[in-house]
Coordinates of N, CA and C in Angstrom, one line a residue:
M130 N 0.4 38.3 -29.9 CA -0.8 38.8 -30.5 C -1.0 40.3 -30.2
A131 N -1.3 41.1 -31.2 CA -1.4 42.5 -31.1 C -2.8 42.9 -31.6
T132 N -3.2 44.1 -31.3 CA -4.5 44.7 -31.7 C -4.3 45.8 -32.7
Y133 N -4.9 45.8 -33.8 CA -4.7 46.8 -34.9 C -6.0 47.5 -35.2
V134 N -6.0 48.8 -35.3 CA -7.1 49.5 -35.9 C -6.5 50.2 -37.1
L135 N -7.0 49.9 -38.3 CA -6.5 50.4 -39.6 C -7.5 51.4 -40.2
V136 N -7.1 52.6 -40.3 CA -7.9 53.7 -40.8 C -7.6 54.1 -42.2
H137 N -8.7 54.1 -43.0 CA -8.5 54.4 -44.5 C -8.4 55.9 -44.7
G138 N -8.1 56.2 -46.0 CA -7.9 57.6 -46.4 C -9.2 58.1 -47.0
A139 N -9.0 59.3 -47.6 CA -10.1 60.0 -48.4 C -10.6 59.1 -49.5
W140 N -11.9 59.2 -49.7 CA -12.6 58.4 -50.8 C -12.5 56.9 -50.7
G141 N -12.1 56.4 -49.5 CA -11.8 55.0 -49.3 C -12.9 54.3 -48.5
G142 N -12.5 53.4 -47.7 CA -13.4 52.6 -46.9 C -12.6 51.5 -46.2
G143 N -13.1 50.9 -45.2 CA -12.5 49.8 -44.5 C -12.1 48.6 -45.5
W144 N -12.9 48.5 -46.6 CA -12.7 47.5 -47.5 C -11.3 47.5 -48.1
K145 N -10.6 48.6 -48.1 CA -9.3 48.7 -48.7 C -8.3 47.9 -48.0
Y146 N -8.5 47.7 -46.7 CA -7.6 46.9 -45.9 C -7.8 45.4 -45.8
A147 N -8.7 44.9 -46.6 CA -9.2 43.5 -46.5 C -8.0 42.6 -46.6
R148 N -7.1 42.8 -47.6 CA -6.0 41.8 -47.7 C -5.0 41.9 -46.6
V149 N -4.7 43.1 -46.1 CA -3.8 43.2 -45.0 C -4.4 42.6 -43.7
A150 N -5.7 42.9 -43.5 CA -6.4 42.4 -42.3 C -6.4 40.9 -42.3
E151 N -6.7 40.3 -43.5 CA -6.7 38.8 -43.5 C -5.4 38.3 -43.2
R152 N -4.3 38.9 -43.7 CA -3.0 38.4 -43.4 C -2.6 38.5 -41.9
L153 N -3.0 39.6 -41.3 CA -2.7 39.8 -39.9 C -3.4 38.9 -39.0
R154 N -4.7 38.6 -39.4 CA -5.5 37.7 -38.6 C -4.9 36.3 -38.7
R155 N -4.4 35.9 -39.9 CA -3.8 34.6 -40.0 C -2.6 34.4 -39.1
R156 N -2.0 35.6 -38.7 CA -0.8 35.5 -37.8 C -1.3 35.6 -36.4
G157 N -2.6 35.6 -36.1 CA -3.1 35.6 -34.8 C -3.5 36.9 -34.2
H158 N -3.4 38.0 -35.0 CA -3.7 39.3 -34.4 C -5.2 39.6 -34.5
I159 N -5.6 40.6 -33.7 CA -7.0 41.2 -33.7 C -6.9 42.4 -34.6
V160 N -7.9 42.5 -35.5 CA -7.8 43.6 -36.5 C -9.2 44.2 -36.7
F161 N -9.2 45.6 -36.6 CA -10.5 46.3 -36.9 C -10.2 47.2 -38.1
T162 N -11.1 47.3 -39.0 CA -10.9 48.2 -40.2 C -12.2 49.1 -40.3
P163 N -12.4 50.0 -39.4 CA -13.6 50.8 -39.4 C -13.7 51.6 -40.7
T164 N -14.9 51.8 -41.2 CA -15.2 52.7 -42.3 C -15.7 54.0 -41.7
L165 N -15.1 55.1 -42.1 CA -15.5 56.4 -41.6 C -16.9 56.9 -42.1
T166 N -17.6 57.7 -41.3 CA -18.9 58.1 -41.7 C -18.9 58.8 -43.1
G167 N -19.8 58.3 -43.9 CA -20.0 58.8 -45.3 C -19.2 58.1 -46.4
A168 N -18.4 57.1 -46.0 CA -17.5 56.4 -46.9 C -18.0 55.0 -47.0
G169 N -17.5 54.3 -48.1 CA -17.7 52.8 -48.2 C -19.2 52.4 -48.0
E170 N -19.3 51.4 -47.2 CA -20.7 50.9 -46.8 C -21.5 51.8 -46.0
R171 N -20.8 52.9 -45.6 CA -21.5 54.0 -44.8 C -21.7 55.2 -45.7
S172 N -21.6 55.1 -47.0 CA -21.8 56.2 -47.9 C -23.2 56.7 -47.9
H173 N -24.2 55.9 -47.4 CA -25.6 56.4 -47.3 C -25.7 57.5 -46.3
L174 N -24.6 57.7 -45.4 CA -24.6 58.7 -44.4 C -23.9 59.9 -44.8
L175 N -23.5 60.0 -46.1 CA -22.7 61.1 -46.6 C -23.5 62.4 -46.4
S176 N -22.8 63.4 -45.8 CA -23.5 64.7 -45.5 C -22.5 65.8 -45.5
G177 N -22.9 67.0 -45.8 CA -22.1 68.2 -45.8 C -21.7 68.6 -44.4
T178 N -22.2 68.0 -43.4 CA -21.9 68.4 -42.0 C -20.7 67.5 -41.5
I179 N -20.2 66.5 -42.2 CA -19.2 65.7 -41.8 C -17.8 66.4 -41.8
T180 N -17.1 66.3 -40.7 CA -15.8 67.0 -40.6 C -14.7 66.0 -40.1
L181 N -13.5 66.5 -40.0 CA -12.5 65.7 -39.4 C -12.9 65.2 -38.0
S182 N -13.5 66.1 -37.3 CA -13.9 65.7 -35.9 C -14.9 64.5 -35.9
T183 N -15.7 64.5 -36.9 CA -16.7 63.3 -37.1 C -15.9 62.0 -37.2
H184 N -14.9 62.0 -38.0 CA -14.1 60.8 -38.3 C -13.2 60.5 -37.1
V185 N -12.7 61.4 -36.4 CA -11.9 61.2 -35.2 C -12.8 60.5 -34.1
T186 N -14.1 61.0 -34.0 CA -15.0 60.3 -33.1 C -15.3 58.9 -33.5
D187 N -15.5 58.7 -34.8 CA -15.7 57.3 -35.3 C -14.7 56.3 -34.8
V188 N -13.4 56.7 -34.9 CA -12.3 55.8 -34.5 C -12.2 55.7 -33.0
C189 N -12.3 56.9 -32.3 CA -12.3 56.8 -30.8 C -13.4 55.9 -30.3
N190 N -14.6 55.9 -30.9 CA -15.7 55.1 -30.5 C -15.4 53.6 -30.7
V191 N -14.7 53.2 -31.8 CA -14.3 51.8 -32.0 C -13.4 51.4 -30.8
I192 N -12.4 52.2 -30.5 CA -11.5 51.9 -29.4 C -12.2 51.8 -28.0
R193 N -13.1 52.7 -27.8 CA -13.9 52.8 -26.6 C -14.8 51.6 -26.4
Y194 N -15.7 51.4 -27.4 CA -16.8 50.4 -27.3 C -16.3 49.0 -27.4
E195 N -15.2 48.8 -28.1 CA -14.6 47.5 -28.2 C -13.6 47.2 -27.1
D196 N -13.4 48.2 -26.2 CA -12.6 48.1 -25.0 C -11.2 47.7 -25.4
L197 N -10.6 48.4 -26.4 CA -9.3 48.1 -26.9 C -8.2 48.8 -26.1
S198 N -7.0 48.2 -26.0 CA -5.8 48.9 -25.5 C -4.6 48.4 -26.2
D199 N -3.5 49.0 -26.0 CA -2.2 48.7 -26.7 C -2.4 48.6 -28.2
V200 N -3.1 49.6 -28.7 CA -3.5 49.5 -30.1 C -2.4 50.0 -31.0
V201 N -2.1 49.2 -32.1 CA -1.3 49.7 -33.2 C -2.3 50.4 -34.1
L202 N -2.2 51.7 -34.2 CA -3.2 52.5 -34.9 C -2.5 53.0 -36.2
A203 N -3.1 52.6 -37.3 CA -2.5 52.9 -38.6 C -3.5 53.8 -39.4
G204 N -2.9 54.8 -40.1 CA -3.8 55.7 -40.9 C -3.2 55.9 -42.3
H205 N -4.0 55.7 -43.3 CA -3.5 55.9 -44.7 C -3.9 57.3 -45.2
S206 N -3.0 58.0 -45.8 CA -3.3 59.3 -46.5 C -4.0 60.3 -45.5
Y207 N -5.2 60.7 -45.8 CA -6.0 61.6 -44.9 C -6.1 60.9 -43.6
G208 N -6.1 59.6 -43.5 CA -6.2 58.9 -42.2 C -5.1 59.3 -41.2
G209 N -4.0 59.9 -41.7 CA -3.0 60.4 -40.8 C -3.5 61.5 -39.9
M210 N -4.4 62.3 -40.5 CA -5.0 63.4 -39.7 C -5.8 62.8 -38.6
V211 N -6.6 61.7 -38.9 CA -7.5 61.1 -38.0 C -6.7 60.4 -36.8
I212 N -5.7 59.6 -37.2 CA -5.0 58.9 -36.1 C -4.2 59.8 -35.2
T213 N -3.7 60.9 -35.7 CA -3.0 61.8 -34.8 C -3.9 62.4 -33.8
A214 N -5.1 62.8 -34.2 CA -6.1 63.3 -33.3 C -6.6 62.3 -32.3
V215 N -6.8 61.1 -32.8 CA -7.3 60.0 -31.9 C -6.2 59.7 -30.8
A216 N -4.9 59.7 -31.2 CA -3.9 59.4 -30.2 C -3.7 60.6 -29.3
D217 N -4.1 61.8 -29.7 CA -4.0 62.9 -28.8 C -5.2 62.9 -27.8
R218 N -6.3 62.3 -28.1 CA -7.4 62.2 -27.2 C -7.3 61.0 -26.2
M219 N -6.7 59.9 -26.7 CA -6.6 58.8 -25.8 C -5.2 58.1 -26.0
P220 N -4.1 58.8 -25.6 CA -2.8 58.3 -25.8 C -2.5 57.0 -25.0
E221 N -3.2 56.9 -23.9 CA -3.0 55.7 -23.0 C -3.5 54.4 -23.7
K222 N -4.3 54.5 -24.8 CA -4.8 53.3 -25.5 C -3.9 52.9 -26.6
I223 N -2.9 53.8 -27.0 CA -2.2 53.6 -28.3 C -0.8 53.1 -28.0
A224 N -0.4 52.0 -28.6 CA 1.0 51.5 -28.5 C 1.9 52.0 -29.6
A225 N 1.3 52.2 -30.8 CA 2.1 52.7 -31.9 C 1.3 53.4 -32.9
L226 N 1.9 54.3 -33.6 CA 1.2 55.0 -34.7 C 2.0 54.7 -36.0
V227 N 1.2 54.3 -37.0 CA 1.8 53.9 -38.3 C 1.1 54.8 -39.4
Y228 N 1.9 55.6 -40.0 CA 1.5 56.5 -41.1 C 1.7 55.8 -42.4
V229 N 0.7 55.4 -43.1 CA 0.8 54.7 -44.4 C 0.6 55.7 -45.5
D230 N 1.8 56.2 -46.0 CA 1.7 57.3 -47.0 C 0.7 58.4 -46.6
A231 N 0.9 58.9 -45.4 CA -0.1 59.7 -44.8 C 0.4 61.1 -44.4
F232 N -0.6 62.0 -44.2 CA -0.2 63.3 -43.7 C 0.0 63.2 -42.2
V233 N 1.0 64.0 -41.7 CA 1.4 64.1 -40.3 C 1.2 65.5 -39.9
P234 N 0.1 65.9 -39.3 CA -0.2 67.3 -39.0 C 0.4 67.8 -37.7
Q235 N 0.5 69.1 -37.6 CA 0.8 69.7 -36.3 C -0.5 70.5 -35.9
D236 N -0.5 70.9 -34.6 CA -1.6 71.6 -34.1 C -2.0 72.8 -34.9
G237 N -3.3 73.0 -35.2 CA -3.7 74.1 -36.0 C -3.7 74.0 -37.5
Q238 N -3.3 72.8 -38.0 CA -3.2 72.7 -39.4 C -4.4 71.9 -39.9
S239 N -4.9 72.2 -41.1 CA -5.9 71.4 -41.8 C -5.1 70.6 -42.9
L240 N -5.8 69.6 -43.5 CA -5.2 68.9 -44.5 C -4.8 69.8 -45.7
F241 N -5.7 70.8 -46.0 CA -5.4 71.7 -47.1 C -4.1 72.5 -46.8
D242 N -3.9 72.8 -45.5 CA -2.7 73.5 -45.1 C -1.4 72.8 -45.4
I243 N -1.4 71.5 -45.4 CA -0.2 70.7 -45.5 C -0.1 69.9 -46.8
N244 N -1.1 70.0 -47.6 CA -1.1 69.3 -48.9 C -0.3 70.2 -49.9
I245 N 0.1 69.7 -51.0 CA 0.7 70.5 -52.1 C -0.4 71.5 -52.5
P246 N 0.0 72.8 -52.7 CA -0.9 73.8 -53.1 C -1.7 73.5 -54.3
A247 N -1.1 72.9 -55.3 CA -1.8 72.5 -56.5 C -3.0 71.5 -56.2
N248 N -2.7 70.6 -55.3 CA -3.8 69.6 -55.0 C -4.9 70.3 -54.3
T249 N -4.6 71.2 -53.3 CA -5.6 71.9 -52.6 C -6.5 72.7 -53.5
Q250 N -5.8 73.4 -54.5 CA -6.6 74.3 -55.4 C -7.5 73.4 -56.3
M251 N -7.0 72.2 -56.7 CA -7.8 71.4 -57.6 C -9.0 70.8 -56.8
F252 N -8.8 70.4 -55.5 CA -9.9 69.9 -54.7 C -10.9 70.9 -54.5
L253 N -10.5 72.2 -54.2 CA -11.5 73.2 -54.0 C -12.3 73.5 -55.3
A254 N -11.6 73.5 -56.4 CA -12.3 73.7 -57.7 C -13.3 72.6 -58.0
R255 N -12.9 71.4 -57.7 CA -13.8 70.2 -58.0 C -14.9 70.2 -57.0
A256 N -14.7 70.7 -55.8 CA -15.8 70.8 -54.8 C -16.8 71.8 -55.3
G257 N -16.2 73.0 -55.8 CA -17.1 74.0 -56.3 C -18.0 73.6 -57.4
E258 N -17.5 72.6 -58.2 CA -18.4 72.1 -59.3 C -19.4 71.1 -58.8
N259 N -19.4 70.8 -57.5 CA -20.3 69.8 -56.9 C -21.0 70.3 -55.7
G260 N -21.4 71.6 -55.8 CA -22.1 72.2 -54.7 C -21.3 72.7 -53.5
G261 N -20.0 72.6 -53.6 CA -19.1 73.1 -52.6 C -19.0 72.3 -51.3
L262 N -19.6 71.2 -51.3 CA -19.6 70.4 -50.1 C -18.8 69.1 -50.1
F263 N -18.6 68.6 -51.4 CA -18.0 67.3 -51.5 C -16.9 67.4 -52.6
I264 N -15.8 66.6 -52.4 CA -14.8 66.5 -53.4 C -14.9 65.1 -54.1
P265 N -15.2 65.1 -55.4 CA -15.3 63.8 -56.1 C -14.0 63.1 -56.1
P266 N -14.0 61.7 -56.2 CA -12.7 61.0 -56.1 C -11.9 61.1 -57.4
P267 N -10.6 61.4 -57.3 CA -9.8 61.4 -58.5 C -9.6 60.0 -59.1
P268 N -9.2 59.8 -60.3 CA -9.1 58.5 -60.9 C -7.9 57.7 -60.2
A269 N -8.2 56.5 -59.9 CA -7.3 55.7 -59.0 C -5.9 55.5 -59.7
K270 N -5.9 55.1 -60.9 CA -4.6 54.8 -61.6 C -3.9 56.1 -61.9
A271 N -4.5 57.0 -62.6 CA -3.8 58.2 -63.0 C -3.4 59.1 -61.9
Y272 N -4.1 59.1 -60.8 CA -3.8 60.0 -59.7 C -3.0 59.4 -58.6
F273 N -3.4 58.1 -58.3 CA -2.8 57.5 -57.1 C -1.8 56.3 -57.5
G274 N -1.7 56.0 -58.8 CA -0.9 54.9 -59.2 C -1.3 53.6 -58.8
V275 N -2.6 53.4 -58.6 CA -3.1 52.1 -58.2 C -2.9 51.1 -59.3
N276 N -2.5 49.8 -59.0 CA -2.2 48.8 -60.0 C -3.4 48.5 -60.9
D277 N -3.1 48.0 -62.0 CA -4.1 47.7 -63.1 C -5.2 46.8 -62.6
S278 N -4.9 45.8 -61.7 CA -5.9 44.9 -61.3 C -6.9 45.5 -60.4
D279 N -6.5 46.5 -59.6 CA -7.4 47.1 -58.6 C -8.0 48.4 -59.0
A280 N -7.5 49.1 -60.0 CA -7.9 50.4 -60.3 C -9.4 50.6 -60.5
A281 N -10.0 49.7 -61.3 CA -11.4 49.8 -61.7 C -12.3 49.6 -60.5
R282 N -11.9 48.7 -59.6 CA -12.7 48.5 -58.4 C -12.6 49.7 -57.4
V283 N -11.4 50.3 -57.3 CA -11.3 51.4 -56.5 C -12.1 52.6 -57.0
D284 N -12.1 52.8 -58.3 CA -13.0 53.8 -58.9 C -14.4 53.6 -58.6
A285 N -14.8 52.3 -58.7 CA -16.3 52.0 -58.5 C -16.7 52.2 -57.1
L286 N -15.8 51.9 -56.1 CA -16.3 52.0 -54.7 C -15.9 53.3 -54.0
A287 N -15.2 54.2 -54.7 CA -14.8 55.4 -54.1 C -16.0 56.3 -53.9
A288 N -16.1 56.9 -52.7 CA -17.2 57.8 -52.4 C -16.7 59.3 -52.3
P289 N -17.5 60.3 -52.6 CA -17.1 61.7 -52.5 C -16.6 61.9 -51.0
Q290 N -15.7 62.8 -50.9 CA -15.1 63.2 -49.6 C -15.7 64.6 -49.2
P291 N -16.3 64.6 -48.0 CA -16.8 65.9 -47.5 C -15.7 66.9 -47.3
I292 N -15.9 68.1 -47.8 CA -14.8 69.1 -47.8 C -14.4 69.5 -46.4
G293 N -15.4 69.4 -45.4 CA -15.1 69.7 -44.1 C -14.0 68.9 -43.4
T294 N -13.8 67.7 -44.0 CA -12.7 66.8 -43.4 C -11.3 67.4 -43.8
M295 N -11.3 68.2 -44.8 CA -10.0 68.8 -45.3 C -9.8 70.2 -44.9
T296 N -10.9 70.9 -44.5 CA -10.7 72.3 -44.1 C -10.7 72.5 -42.6
E297 N -11.2 71.5 -41.9 CA -11.1 71.7 -40.4 C -9.7 71.6 -39.9
K298 N -9.3 72.5 -39.1 CA -7.9 72.5 -38.5 C -7.9 71.7 -37.3
I299 N -6.9 70.8 -37.2 CA -6.8 69.8 -36.1 C -6.4 70.6 -34.9
R300 N -6.9 70.1 -33.7 CA -6.6 70.7 -32.4 C -5.9 69.6 -31.6
L301 N -4.6 69.8 -31.3 CA -3.8 68.9 -30.6 C -3.3 69.5 -29.3
T302 N -3.3 68.7 -28.2 CA -2.7 69.2 -27.0 C -1.2 68.8 -26.9
G303 N -0.8 67.9 -27.7 CA 0.5 67.3 -27.6 C 0.6 66.0 -26.9
A304 N -0.5 65.5 -26.4 CA -0.5 64.2 -25.7 C -0.1 63.1 -26.6
Y305 N -0.4 63.2 -27.9 CA -0.1 62.1 -28.8 C 1.4 61.8 -28.9
R306 N 2.2 62.8 -28.5 CA 3.7 62.6 -28.5 C 4.2 61.6 -27.5
S307 N 3.3 61.2 -26.5 CA 3.7 60.2 -25.6 C 3.7 58.8 -26.2
V308 N 3.1 58.7 -27.4 CA 3.2 57.4 -28.1 C 4.6 57.2 -28.6
K309 N 5.3 56.2 -28.1 CA 6.8 56.1 -28.3 C 7.1 55.5 -29.6
T310 N 6.3 54.6 -30.2 CA 6.6 54.0 -31.5 C 5.9 54.6 -32.6
N311 N 6.7 55.2 -33.5 CA 6.1 55.8 -34.7 C 6.8 55.2 -36.0
V312 N 5.9 54.9 -37.0 CA 6.4 54.3 -38.2 C 5.8 55.1 -39.4
Y313 N 6.6 55.2 -40.4 CA 6.2 55.8 -41.7 C 6.5 54.8 -42.8
V314 N 5.4 54.6 -43.7 CA 5.5 53.8 -44.8 C 5.2 54.6 -46.1
H315 N 6.1 54.8 -46.9 CA 5.9 55.7 -48.1 C 5.8 54.9 -49.4
G316 N 4.8 55.2 -50.2 CA 4.7 54.6 -51.5 C 5.5 55.5 -52.5
A317 N 6.6 55.0 -52.9 CA 7.6 55.9 -53.6 C 7.4 56.1 -55.1
V318 N 6.4 55.4 -55.6 CA 6.2 55.5 -57.1 C 4.8 56.1 -57.3
L319 N 4.7 57.4 -57.6 CA 3.5 58.1 -57.9 C 3.5 58.8 -59.2
P320 N 2.5 58.8 -60.0 CA 2.5 59.5 -61.3 C 2.4 61.0 -61.2
R321 N 2.7 61.6 -60.1 CA 2.7 63.0 -59.9 C 3.6 63.4 -58.7
E322 N 3.7 64.6 -58.4 CA 4.5 65.0 -57.2 C 3.8 64.5 -56.0
S323 N 4.5 63.8 -55.1 CA 3.9 63.3 -53.9 C 3.9 64.3 -52.8
P324 N 2.8 64.5 -52.2 CA 2.7 65.3 -51.0 C 3.2 64.6 -49.7
F325 N 3.6 63.3 -49.9 CA 3.9 62.5 -48.7 C 5.5 62.3 -48.5
K326 N 6.2 62.6 -49.6 CA 7.7 62.4 -49.5 C 8.3 63.2 -48.3
R327 N 7.8 64.4 -48.2 CA 8.4 65.3 -47.1 C 8.1 64.7 -45.7
F328 N 7.0 64.1 -45.6 CA 6.7 63.5 -44.3 C 7.5 62.2 -44.0
Y329 N 7.8 61.5 -45.1 CA 8.7 60.3 -45.0 C 10.1 60.8 -44.7
D330 N 10.6 61.8 -45.4 CA 11.9 62.4 -45.1 C 12.0 62.9 -43.7
A331 N 11.0 63.6 -43.2 CA 11.0 64.1 -41.8 C 11.0 62.9 -40.8
A332 N 10.3 61.9 -41.1 CA 10.2 60.7 -40.2 C 11.6 60.0 -40.1
K333 N 12.3 59.9 -41.3 CA 13.6 59.3 -41.2 C 14.5 60.2 -40.4
Q334 N 14.4 61.5 -40.6 CA 15.3 62.4 -39.8 C 15.0 62.4 -38.3
A335 N 13.8 62.1 -38.0 CA 13.4 62.1 -36.6 C 13.7 60.7 -35.9
G336 N 14.2 59.8 -36.7 CA 14.5 58.5 -36.2 C 13.4 57.5 -36.1
W337 N 12.3 57.7 -36.8 CA 11.2 56.8 -36.9 C 11.6 55.6 -37.7
D338 N 10.9 54.5 -37.5 CA 11.0 53.3 -38.4 C 10.4 53.7 -39.7
A339 N 11.2 54.0 -40.7 CA 10.7 54.5 -42.0 C 11.0 53.6 -43.1
H340 N 10.0 53.4 -44.0 CA 10.1 52.5 -45.1 C 9.6 53.2 -46.4
A341 N 10.3 53.0 -47.5 CA 9.9 53.4 -48.8 C 9.7 52.2 -49.7
L342 N 8.5 52.0 -50.2 CA 8.2 50.8 -51.0 C 8.0 51.2 -52.5
P343 N 8.4 50.3 -53.4 CA 8.3 50.6 -54.8 C 6.9 50.4 -55.3
C344 N 6.0 51.3 -55.0 CA 4.6 51.2 -55.4 C 3.9 52.5 -55.3
G345 N 2.6 52.6 -55.7 CA 1.8 53.8 -55.7 C 1.3 54.1 -54.3
H346 N 0.4 54.9 -54.2 CA -0.1 55.5 -52.9 C -0.9 54.4 -52.1
D347 N -1.7 53.6 -52.8 CA -2.5 52.6 -52.0 C -1.7 51.4 -51.7
I348 N -0.8 51.5 -50.7 CA 0.2 50.5 -50.4 C -0.5 49.2 -50.0
M349 N -1.7 49.3 -49.3 CA -2.4 48.1 -48.9 C -2.9 47.3 -50.0
L350 N -3.1 47.9 -51.2 CA -3.5 47.1 -52.4 C -2.3 46.7 -53.2
D351 N -1.3 47.5 -53.3 CA -0.2 47.2 -54.2 C 0.8 46.3 -53.5
R352 N 1.1 46.5 -52.2 CA 2.1 45.7 -51.5 C 1.5 45.2 -50.2
P353 N 0.5 44.4 -50.2 CA -0.1 43.9 -48.9 C 0.8 43.1 -48.1
D354 N 1.6 42.3 -48.7 CA 2.6 41.5 -47.9 C 3.6 42.3 -47.2
D355 N 4.1 43.3 -47.9 CA 5.1 44.2 -47.3 C 4.5 45.0 -46.1
L356 N 3.3 45.5 -46.3 CA 2.7 46.3 -45.3 C 2.3 45.4 -44.1
T357 N 1.9 44.2 -44.4 CA 1.6 43.3 -43.3 C 2.8 43.0 -42.5
D358 N 3.9 42.7 -43.1 CA 5.2 42.5 -42.4 C 5.6 43.6 -41.5
I359 N 5.4 44.9 -42.0 CA 5.8 46.0 -41.2 C 4.9 46.2 -40.0
L360 N 3.6 46.0 -40.2 CA 2.6 46.1 -39.1 C 2.9 45.0 -38.1
D361 N 3.2 43.8 -38.6 CA 3.4 42.7 -37.7 C 4.6 43.0 -36.8
R362 N 5.7 43.5 -37.4 CA 6.9 43.8 -36.6 C 6.6 44.9 -35.6
T363 N 5.8 45.8 -36.0 CA 5.5 47.0 -35.1 C 4.7 46.5 -33.9
G364 N 3.8 45.5 -34.1 CA 3.0 45.0 -33.0 C 3.7 44.0 -32.0
R365 N 4.9 43.7 -32.3 CA 5.6 42.7 -31.5 C 6.3 43.4 -30.3

């Protein structure tokens, strides 16, 4: 039995992991799918003051207050920023880091620093059209390649992303590097240039357990069985 904390990406919510969480629990694992402040069922807390640090604290508090240890900590997309910072704050609690088509930052980088420049420019422009504080969600199918069955629901449940989560530069001491197990799972079919392929390539080169799946960006929706199997093996 392993303990999992699954962190969603921008415009998402813990609800995105429902299928994977159900499958892991059927295998006897303990699973937490926290929703970050301002997203999903916590969208009523949306505020222009929310930053990356807010979301890092969200996840650290789950681990602290639930008294978790030996955690397999997974982050999707923007969630890669969050899990890296969490592991840097409490590396003794983390058994493995799993980047699910996610950004892998270095100290001093913001998400905008490591995204494709065209994406960063588009997000800044869209935020500017919405008061400068929030980035509205892009269309699930056209932008992220979400499957036809899930795309409408993703669009309906997506919440605006506070721009501070993408502009704040991460501060890392390097303590996260003491986590010995690192996994990268890449969604290899995207209807645009993927900002994540270079992180997947770097993970392979570094000797991580790296996987490329024939699906879009939201792997937990498109390939829940495959992602469950990878997480299950990681926790053993």
